[in-house]
Short mmCIF file of C-alpha atoms in Angstrom, two decimals:
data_model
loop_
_atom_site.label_atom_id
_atom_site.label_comp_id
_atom_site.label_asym_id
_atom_site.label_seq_id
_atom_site.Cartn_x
_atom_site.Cartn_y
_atom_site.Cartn_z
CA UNK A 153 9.09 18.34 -13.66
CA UNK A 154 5.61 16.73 -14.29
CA UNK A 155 7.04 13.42 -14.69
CA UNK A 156 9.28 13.72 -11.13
CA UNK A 157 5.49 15.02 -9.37
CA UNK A 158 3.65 11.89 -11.18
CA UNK A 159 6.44 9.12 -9.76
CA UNK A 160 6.74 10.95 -6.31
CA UNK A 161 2.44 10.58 -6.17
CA UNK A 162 2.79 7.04 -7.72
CA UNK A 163 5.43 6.05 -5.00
CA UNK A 164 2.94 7.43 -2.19
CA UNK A 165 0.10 5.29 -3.53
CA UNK A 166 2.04 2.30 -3.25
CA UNK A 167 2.96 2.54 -0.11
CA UNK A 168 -0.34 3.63 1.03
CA UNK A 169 -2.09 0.30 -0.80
CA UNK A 170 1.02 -1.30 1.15
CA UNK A 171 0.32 -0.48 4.69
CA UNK A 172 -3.35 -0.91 4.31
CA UNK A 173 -2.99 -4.55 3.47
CA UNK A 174 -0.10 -4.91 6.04
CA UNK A 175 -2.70 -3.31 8.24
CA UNK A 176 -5.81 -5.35 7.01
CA UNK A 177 -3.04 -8.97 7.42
CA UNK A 178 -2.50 -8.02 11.01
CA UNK A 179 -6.67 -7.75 11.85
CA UNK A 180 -7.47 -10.95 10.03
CA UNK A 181 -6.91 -13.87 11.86
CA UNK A 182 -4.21 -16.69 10.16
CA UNK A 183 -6.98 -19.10 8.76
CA UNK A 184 -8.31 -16.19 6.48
CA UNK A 185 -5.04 -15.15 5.01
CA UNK A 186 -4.69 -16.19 1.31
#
């Protein structure tokens, strides 16, 4: 059971860490993309 609540809270940080660097791509202009 503490294994399934560690992967669910895993999962949920990557898609956090996802969506703010979708989020931060969006606001910076092409030339400052990597």
């Amino acid at each position: 059971m503490i294994l399934s609540v560690i992967s669910i809270y895993s999962i949920e940080m990557v898609y956090t860490a996802a969506m703010l660097v979708f989020i931060r791509d969006l606001r910076l202009p092409p030339e400052v993309k990597f």
